[in-house]
Coordinates of C-alpha atoms in Angstrom, one line a residue:
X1 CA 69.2 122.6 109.1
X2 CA 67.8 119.6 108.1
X3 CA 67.3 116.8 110.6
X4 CA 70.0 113.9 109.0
X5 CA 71.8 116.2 107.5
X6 CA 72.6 117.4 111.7
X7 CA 72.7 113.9 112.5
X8 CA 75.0 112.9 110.0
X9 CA 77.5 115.9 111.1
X10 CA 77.2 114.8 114.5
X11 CA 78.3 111.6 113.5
X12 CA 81.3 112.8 111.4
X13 CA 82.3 115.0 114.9
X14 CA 81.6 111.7 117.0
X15 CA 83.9 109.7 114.6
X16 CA 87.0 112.3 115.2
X17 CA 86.4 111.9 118.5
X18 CA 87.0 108.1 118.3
X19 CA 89.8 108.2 115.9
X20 CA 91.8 111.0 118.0
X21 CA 90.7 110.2 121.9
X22 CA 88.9 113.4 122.4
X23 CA 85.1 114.5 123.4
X24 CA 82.7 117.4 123.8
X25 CA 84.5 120.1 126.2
X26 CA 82.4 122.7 127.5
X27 CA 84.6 126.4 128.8
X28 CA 84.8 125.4 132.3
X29 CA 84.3 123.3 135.1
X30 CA 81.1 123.8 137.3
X31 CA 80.5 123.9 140.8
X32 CA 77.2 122.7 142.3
X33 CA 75.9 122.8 146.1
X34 CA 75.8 119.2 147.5
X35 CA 73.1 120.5 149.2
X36 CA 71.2 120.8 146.3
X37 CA 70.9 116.9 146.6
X38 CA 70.0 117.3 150.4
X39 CA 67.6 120.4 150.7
X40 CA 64.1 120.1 151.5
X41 CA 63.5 123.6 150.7
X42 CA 65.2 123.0 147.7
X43 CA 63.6 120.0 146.5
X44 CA 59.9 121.8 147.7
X45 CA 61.1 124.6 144.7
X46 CA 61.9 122.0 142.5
X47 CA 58.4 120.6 142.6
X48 CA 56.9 123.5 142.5
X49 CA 59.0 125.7 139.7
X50 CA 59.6 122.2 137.4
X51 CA 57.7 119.4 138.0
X52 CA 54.1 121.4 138.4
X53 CA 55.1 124.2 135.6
X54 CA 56.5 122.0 132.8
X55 CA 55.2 119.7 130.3
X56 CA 56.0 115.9 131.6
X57 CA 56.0 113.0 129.7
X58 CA 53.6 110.9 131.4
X59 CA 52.3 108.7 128.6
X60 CA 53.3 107.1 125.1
X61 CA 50.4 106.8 122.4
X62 CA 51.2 103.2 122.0
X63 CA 49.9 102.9 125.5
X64 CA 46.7 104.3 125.2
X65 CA 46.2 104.0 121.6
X66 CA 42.1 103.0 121.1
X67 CA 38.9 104.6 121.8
X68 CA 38.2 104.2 125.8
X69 CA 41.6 103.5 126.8
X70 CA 43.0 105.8 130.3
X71 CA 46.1 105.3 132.5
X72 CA 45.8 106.4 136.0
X73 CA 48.9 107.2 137.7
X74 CA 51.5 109.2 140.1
X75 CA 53.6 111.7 139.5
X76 CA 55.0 113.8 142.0
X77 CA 52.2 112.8 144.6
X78 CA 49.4 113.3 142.7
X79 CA 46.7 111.1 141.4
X80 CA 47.0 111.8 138.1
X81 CA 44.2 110.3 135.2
X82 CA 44.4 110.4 131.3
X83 CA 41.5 109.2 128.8
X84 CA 40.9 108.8 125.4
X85 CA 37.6 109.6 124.6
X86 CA 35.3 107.5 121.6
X87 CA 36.9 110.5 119.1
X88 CA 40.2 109.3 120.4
X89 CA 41.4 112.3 121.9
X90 CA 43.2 112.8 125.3
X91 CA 42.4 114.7 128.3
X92 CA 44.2 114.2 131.8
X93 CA 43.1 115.2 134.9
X94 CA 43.4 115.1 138.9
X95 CA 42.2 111.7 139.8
X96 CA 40.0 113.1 142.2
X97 CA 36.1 112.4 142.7
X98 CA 34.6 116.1 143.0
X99 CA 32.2 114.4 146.0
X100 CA 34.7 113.6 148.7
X101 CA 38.2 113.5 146.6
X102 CA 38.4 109.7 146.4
X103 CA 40.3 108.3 143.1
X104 CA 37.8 107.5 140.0
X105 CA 39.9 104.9 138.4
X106 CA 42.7 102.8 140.1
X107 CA 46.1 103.2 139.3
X108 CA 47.1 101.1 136.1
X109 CA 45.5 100.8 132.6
X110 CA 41.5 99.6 131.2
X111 CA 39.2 100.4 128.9
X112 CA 35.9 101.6 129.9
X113 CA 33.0 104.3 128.4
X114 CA 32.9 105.9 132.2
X115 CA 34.7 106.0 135.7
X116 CA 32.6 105.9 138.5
X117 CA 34.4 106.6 142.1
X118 CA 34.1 103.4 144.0
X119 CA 33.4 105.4 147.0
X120 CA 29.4 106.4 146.3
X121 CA 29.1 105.8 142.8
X122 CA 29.2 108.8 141.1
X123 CA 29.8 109.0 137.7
X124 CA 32.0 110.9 135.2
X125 CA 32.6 110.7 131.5
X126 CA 35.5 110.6 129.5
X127 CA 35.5 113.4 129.5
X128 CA 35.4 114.6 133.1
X129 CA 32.2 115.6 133.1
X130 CA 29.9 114.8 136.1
X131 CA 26.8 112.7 134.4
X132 CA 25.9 111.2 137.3
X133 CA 25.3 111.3 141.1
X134 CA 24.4 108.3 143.1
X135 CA 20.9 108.2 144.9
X136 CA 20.0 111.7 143.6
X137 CA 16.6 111.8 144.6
X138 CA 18.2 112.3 148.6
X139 CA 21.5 113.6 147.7
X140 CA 19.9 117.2 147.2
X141 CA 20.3 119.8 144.3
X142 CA 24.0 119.4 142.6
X143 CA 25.4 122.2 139.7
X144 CA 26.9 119.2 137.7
X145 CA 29.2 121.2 135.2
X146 CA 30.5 122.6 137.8
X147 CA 31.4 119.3 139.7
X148 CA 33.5 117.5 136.9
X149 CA 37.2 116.1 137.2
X150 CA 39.5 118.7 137.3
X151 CA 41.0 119.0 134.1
X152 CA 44.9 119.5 133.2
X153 CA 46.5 120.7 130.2
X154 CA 47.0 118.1 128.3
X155 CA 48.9 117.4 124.3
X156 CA 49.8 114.9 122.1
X157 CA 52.4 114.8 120.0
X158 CA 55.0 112.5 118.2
X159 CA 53.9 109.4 119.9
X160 CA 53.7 110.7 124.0
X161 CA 51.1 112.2 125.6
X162 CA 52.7 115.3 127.5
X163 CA 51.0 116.9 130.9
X164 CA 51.3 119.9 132.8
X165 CA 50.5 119.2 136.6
X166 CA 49.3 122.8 137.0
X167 CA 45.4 123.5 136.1
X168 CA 44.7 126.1 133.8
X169 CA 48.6 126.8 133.4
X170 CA 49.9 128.1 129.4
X171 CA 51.8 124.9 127.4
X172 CA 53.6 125.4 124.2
X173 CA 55.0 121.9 123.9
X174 CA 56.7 123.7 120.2
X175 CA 58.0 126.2 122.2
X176 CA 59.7 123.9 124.9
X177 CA 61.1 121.1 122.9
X178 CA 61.9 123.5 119.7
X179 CA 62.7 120.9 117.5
X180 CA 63.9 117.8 119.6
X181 CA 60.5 116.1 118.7
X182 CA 61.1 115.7 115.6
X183 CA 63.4 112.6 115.8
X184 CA 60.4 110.4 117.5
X185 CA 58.0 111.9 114.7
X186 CA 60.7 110.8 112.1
X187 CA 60.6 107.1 113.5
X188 CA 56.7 107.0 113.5
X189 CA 56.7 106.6 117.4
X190 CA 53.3 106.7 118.3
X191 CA 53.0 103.1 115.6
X192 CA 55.1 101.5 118.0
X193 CA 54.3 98.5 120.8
X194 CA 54.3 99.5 124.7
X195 CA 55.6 96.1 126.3
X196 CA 55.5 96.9 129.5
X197 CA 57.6 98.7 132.6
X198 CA 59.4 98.5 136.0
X199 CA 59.3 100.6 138.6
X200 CA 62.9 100.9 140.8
X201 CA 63.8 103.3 143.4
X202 CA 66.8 105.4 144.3
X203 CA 68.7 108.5 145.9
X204 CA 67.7 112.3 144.9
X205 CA 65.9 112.5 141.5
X206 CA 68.8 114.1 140.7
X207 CA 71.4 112.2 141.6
X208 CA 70.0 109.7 139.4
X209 CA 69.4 111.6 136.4
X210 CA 73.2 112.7 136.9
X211 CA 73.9 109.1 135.8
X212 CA 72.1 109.4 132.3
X213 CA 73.8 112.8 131.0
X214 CA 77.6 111.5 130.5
X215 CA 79.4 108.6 129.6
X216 CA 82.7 109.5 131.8
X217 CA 81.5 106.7 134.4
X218 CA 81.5 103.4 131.4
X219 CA 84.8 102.0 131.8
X220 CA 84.7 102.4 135.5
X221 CA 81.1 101.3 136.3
X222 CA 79.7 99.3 133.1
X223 CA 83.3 97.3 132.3
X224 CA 81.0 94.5 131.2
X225 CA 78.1 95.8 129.7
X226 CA 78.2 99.3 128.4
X227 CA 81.9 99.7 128.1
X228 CA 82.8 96.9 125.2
X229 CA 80.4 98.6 122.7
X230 CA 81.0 101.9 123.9
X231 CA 84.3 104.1 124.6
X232 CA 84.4 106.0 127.9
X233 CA 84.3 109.8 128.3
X234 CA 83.5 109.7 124.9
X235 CA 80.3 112.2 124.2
X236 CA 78.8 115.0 122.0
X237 CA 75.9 117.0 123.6
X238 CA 73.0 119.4 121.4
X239 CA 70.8 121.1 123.4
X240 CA 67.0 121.8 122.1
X241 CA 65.8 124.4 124.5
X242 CA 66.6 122.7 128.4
X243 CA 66.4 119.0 126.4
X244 CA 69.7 117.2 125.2
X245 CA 70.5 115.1 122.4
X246 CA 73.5 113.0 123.5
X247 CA 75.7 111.1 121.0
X248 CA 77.7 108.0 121.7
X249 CA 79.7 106.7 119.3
X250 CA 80.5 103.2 119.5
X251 CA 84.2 101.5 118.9
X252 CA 83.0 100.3 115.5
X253 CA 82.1 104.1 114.3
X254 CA 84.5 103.9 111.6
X255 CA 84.1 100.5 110.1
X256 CA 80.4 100.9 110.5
X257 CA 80.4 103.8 108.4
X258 CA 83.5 103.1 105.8
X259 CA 81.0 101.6 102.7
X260 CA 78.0 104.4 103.9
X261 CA 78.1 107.0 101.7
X262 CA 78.6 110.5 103.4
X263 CA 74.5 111.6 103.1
X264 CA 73.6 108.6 104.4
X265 CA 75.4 109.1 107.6
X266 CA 72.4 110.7 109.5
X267 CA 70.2 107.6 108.8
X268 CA 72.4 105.2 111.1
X269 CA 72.1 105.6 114.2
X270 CA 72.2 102.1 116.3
X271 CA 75.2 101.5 113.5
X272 CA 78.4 103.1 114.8
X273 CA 77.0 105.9 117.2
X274 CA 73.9 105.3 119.5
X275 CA 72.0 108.5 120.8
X276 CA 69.8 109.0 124.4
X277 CA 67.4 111.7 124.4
X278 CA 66.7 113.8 127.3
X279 CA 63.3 115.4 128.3
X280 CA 64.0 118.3 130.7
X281 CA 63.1 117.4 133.6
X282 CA 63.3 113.8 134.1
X283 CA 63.3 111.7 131.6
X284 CA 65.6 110.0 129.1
X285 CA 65.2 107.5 126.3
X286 CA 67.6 105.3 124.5
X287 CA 66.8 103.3 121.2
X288 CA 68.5 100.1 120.8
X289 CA 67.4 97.9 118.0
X290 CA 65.8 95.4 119.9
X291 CA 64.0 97.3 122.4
X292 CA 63.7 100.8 123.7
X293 CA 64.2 102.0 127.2
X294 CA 62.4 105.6 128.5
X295 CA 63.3 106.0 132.0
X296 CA 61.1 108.5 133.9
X297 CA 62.2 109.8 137.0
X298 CA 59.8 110.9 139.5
X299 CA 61.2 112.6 143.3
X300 CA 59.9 110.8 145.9
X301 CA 58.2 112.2 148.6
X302 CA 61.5 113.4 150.4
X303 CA 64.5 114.9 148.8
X304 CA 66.8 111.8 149.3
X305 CA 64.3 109.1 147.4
X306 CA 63.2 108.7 143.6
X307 CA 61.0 106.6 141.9
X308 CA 61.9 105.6 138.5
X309 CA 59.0 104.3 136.2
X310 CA 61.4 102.3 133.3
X311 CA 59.1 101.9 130.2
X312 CA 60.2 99.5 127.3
X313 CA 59.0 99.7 123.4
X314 CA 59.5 98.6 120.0
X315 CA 58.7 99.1 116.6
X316 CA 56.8 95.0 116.1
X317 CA 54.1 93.8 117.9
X318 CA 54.7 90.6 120.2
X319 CA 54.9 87.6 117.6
X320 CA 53.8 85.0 120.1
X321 CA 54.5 83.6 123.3
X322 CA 57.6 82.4 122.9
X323 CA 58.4 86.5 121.6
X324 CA 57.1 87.6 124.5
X325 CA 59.2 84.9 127.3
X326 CA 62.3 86.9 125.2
X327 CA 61.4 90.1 125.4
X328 CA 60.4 90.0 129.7
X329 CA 63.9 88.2 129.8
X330 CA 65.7 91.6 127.6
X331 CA 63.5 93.8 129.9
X332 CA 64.7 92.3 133.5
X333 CA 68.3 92.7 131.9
X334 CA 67.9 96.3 130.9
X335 CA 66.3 96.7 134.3
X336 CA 68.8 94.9 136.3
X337 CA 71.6 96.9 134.8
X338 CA 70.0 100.1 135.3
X339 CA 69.3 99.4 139.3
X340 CA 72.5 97.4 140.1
X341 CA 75.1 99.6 138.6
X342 CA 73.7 102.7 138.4
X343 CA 71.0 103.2 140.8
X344 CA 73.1 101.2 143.9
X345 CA 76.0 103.7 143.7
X346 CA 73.2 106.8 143.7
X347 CA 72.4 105.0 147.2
X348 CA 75.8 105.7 147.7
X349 CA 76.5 109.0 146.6
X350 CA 73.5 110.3 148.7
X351 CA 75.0 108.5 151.6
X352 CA 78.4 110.8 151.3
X353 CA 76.6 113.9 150.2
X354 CA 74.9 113.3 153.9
X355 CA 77.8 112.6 155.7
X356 CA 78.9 116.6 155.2
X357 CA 82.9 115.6 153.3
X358 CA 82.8 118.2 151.0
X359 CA 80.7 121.5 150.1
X360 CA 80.6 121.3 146.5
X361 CA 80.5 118.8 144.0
X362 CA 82.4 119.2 140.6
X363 CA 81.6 118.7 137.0
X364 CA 84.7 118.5 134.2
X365 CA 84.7 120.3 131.0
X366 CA 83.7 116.8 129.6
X367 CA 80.5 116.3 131.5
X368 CA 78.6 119.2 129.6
X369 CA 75.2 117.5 130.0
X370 CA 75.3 117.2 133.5
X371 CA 76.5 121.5 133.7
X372 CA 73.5 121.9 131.1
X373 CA 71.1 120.5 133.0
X374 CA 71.9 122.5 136.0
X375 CA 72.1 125.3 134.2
X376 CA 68.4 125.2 133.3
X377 CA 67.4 123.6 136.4
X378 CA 69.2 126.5 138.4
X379 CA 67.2 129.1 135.4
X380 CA 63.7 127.9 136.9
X381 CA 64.4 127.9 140.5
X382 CA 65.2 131.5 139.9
X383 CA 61.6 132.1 138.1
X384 CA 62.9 135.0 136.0
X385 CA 61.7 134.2 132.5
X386 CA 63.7 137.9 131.7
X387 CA 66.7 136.2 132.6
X388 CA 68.5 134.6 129.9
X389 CA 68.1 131.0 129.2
X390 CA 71.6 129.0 129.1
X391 CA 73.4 128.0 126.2
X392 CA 74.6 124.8 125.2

């Protein structure tokens, strides 16, 4: 089907919803483990079934865009490095010297032709390629191709750069996202201006990703900020593979759309129904017109900590100075809301889940995205790829 022609059906089904008080109901309820928040052999799986096997969003185009440009990093503990190379296209890698495993490039963003370790000064090219070892003449007899950053796989596509944390391991990003990409190729993402992040930190990864798959918690927890532009419990979900499209339509669906003709209803989103996109495993992006929010989610390094890297874009450039004093001010709102009402009440939660009250926890018929996601996450732990994949 075509892409606004779904979109604009969704928003027809999001609009019934409004007008009649109902939402997206899935068969049944679902029961989850609250140890599945608390395990460490649990969380150990989950780093090394998902977060080492799948493709992770780890960078957006618009922050990397020219010739030279790398971002070193973290993600789930390791030093992770991407480059553009003088052609302009991207590699990642371990960020790992080959000499005595000390970082080439320190965490953050440059620009430079070459990364030498600041250790003993060897040398590597964009590339990853060894082209250089400190003091040679004494250092002895080296196999330099065989001593270059290890590489990772590595693709990018509709304005992110995607990674898998495995070397050498297979990645179909078509395959994985089957479709879902297509929105942020439809709105030219990789065009668009990076204006920065902030980094806050929480309870389990999940616990905290939780928080981004319904909208049953707005009246209760967002009274003053979410909930006056959008209902509560009020949700449609699609599922693209383990990734979720998930509409919200706003109060003002139906008088936002009354004078836009029917075909035209897939072409307005931010204008009666608002969408956030979720990456399976850990990340999810919402698109407001002023600024853009893509929260990744990274476990810490035990099962009851996360650390949550929240990037913000838009389609314009900064205009000047007194544009950018605005746009810090939107981000440290966006941020603040995030961390004080969603993130201090994950604190909470993994302070009950702790205390041993209940075995289970439960999910309604109206928090589909929350069964979907564990659903797939439950499909990898299992690491049958014969089984078969859940259904939204």
């Amino acid at each position: 089907m075509d892409r606004i022609q779904r979109i604009g059906d969704v928003a027809e089904i999001m609009l019934d919803y409004v007008e009649n008080k109902k939402t997206y109901q899935a068969d049944n309820t679902m029961r989850v483990p609250t140890r599945s928040y608390t395990d460490h052999d649990q969380w150990r799986a989950e780093m090394e079934l998902i977060f080492k096997r799948v493709p992770l969003m780890l960078a957006f185009t618009a922050e990397m865009p020219n010739p030279g440009d790398y971002k070193a990093m973290e993600a789930v503990g390791l030093p992770i490095l991407i480059s553009r190379d003088k052609e302009g296209k991207v590699r990642a890698f371990l960020n790992v010297c080959s000499h005595r495993s000390a970082p080439v490039a320190s965490e953050g963003h440059g620009n430079c032709p070459r990364f030498v370790c600041k250790y003993h000064g060897w040398t590597f090219g964009q590339d990853g390629r060894l082209i250089g070892v400190a003091e040679s003449r004494t250092f002895g007899d080296v196999d330099k191709a065989g001593l270059g950053l290890r590489r990772l796989p590595c693709e990018e596509k509709a304005g992110m750069i995607f990674v898998c944390l495995t070397p050498n391991a297979p990645m179909d990003l078509d395959r994985y996202f089957r479709g879902f990409l297509d929105d942020y190729d439809a709105m030219d993402f990789g065009k668009w201006t990076y204006l920065g992040s902030r980094v806050i930190e929480g309870a389990n990864w999940k616990i905290a990703f939780d928080g981004y798959l319904e909208g049953y918690h707005f009246a209760s927890l967002h009274p003053e900020t979410i909930f006056p532009r959008t209902p509560s419990n009020c949700t449609h979900y699609e599922g693209f593979g383990p990734n979720i499209r998930i509409g919200f339509p706003q109060k003002r669906i139906a008088e936002a759309l009354r004078d836009v003709p029917r075909e035209q209803w897939g072409t307005q989103e931010n204008n009666g129904f608002d969408f956030v996109r979720i990456m399976f495993p850990n990340v999810s992006t919402f698109i407001a017109p002023e600024i853009t929010q893509v929260a990744q989610l990274f476990p810490g390094p035990t099962p009851e900590q996360n650390r949550t890297v929240l990037n913000y874009l838009r389609r314009d450039p900064i205009r000047d100075e007194e544009d950018r004093a605005q746009v810090e001010t939107m981000i440290d709102f966006f941020r603040d809301v995030t961390y004080k009402e969603d993130y201090l009440i994950g604190l909470e939660i993994q302070r009950g889940l702790e205390a041993g009250a209940h075995d289970e926890l439960v999910f309604g018929r109206n928090e589909r995205g929350n069964q979907y996601f564990h659903e797939w996450l439950n499909w990898y732990l299992e690491d049958d790829p014969t089984r078969p994949e859940p259904k939204m």
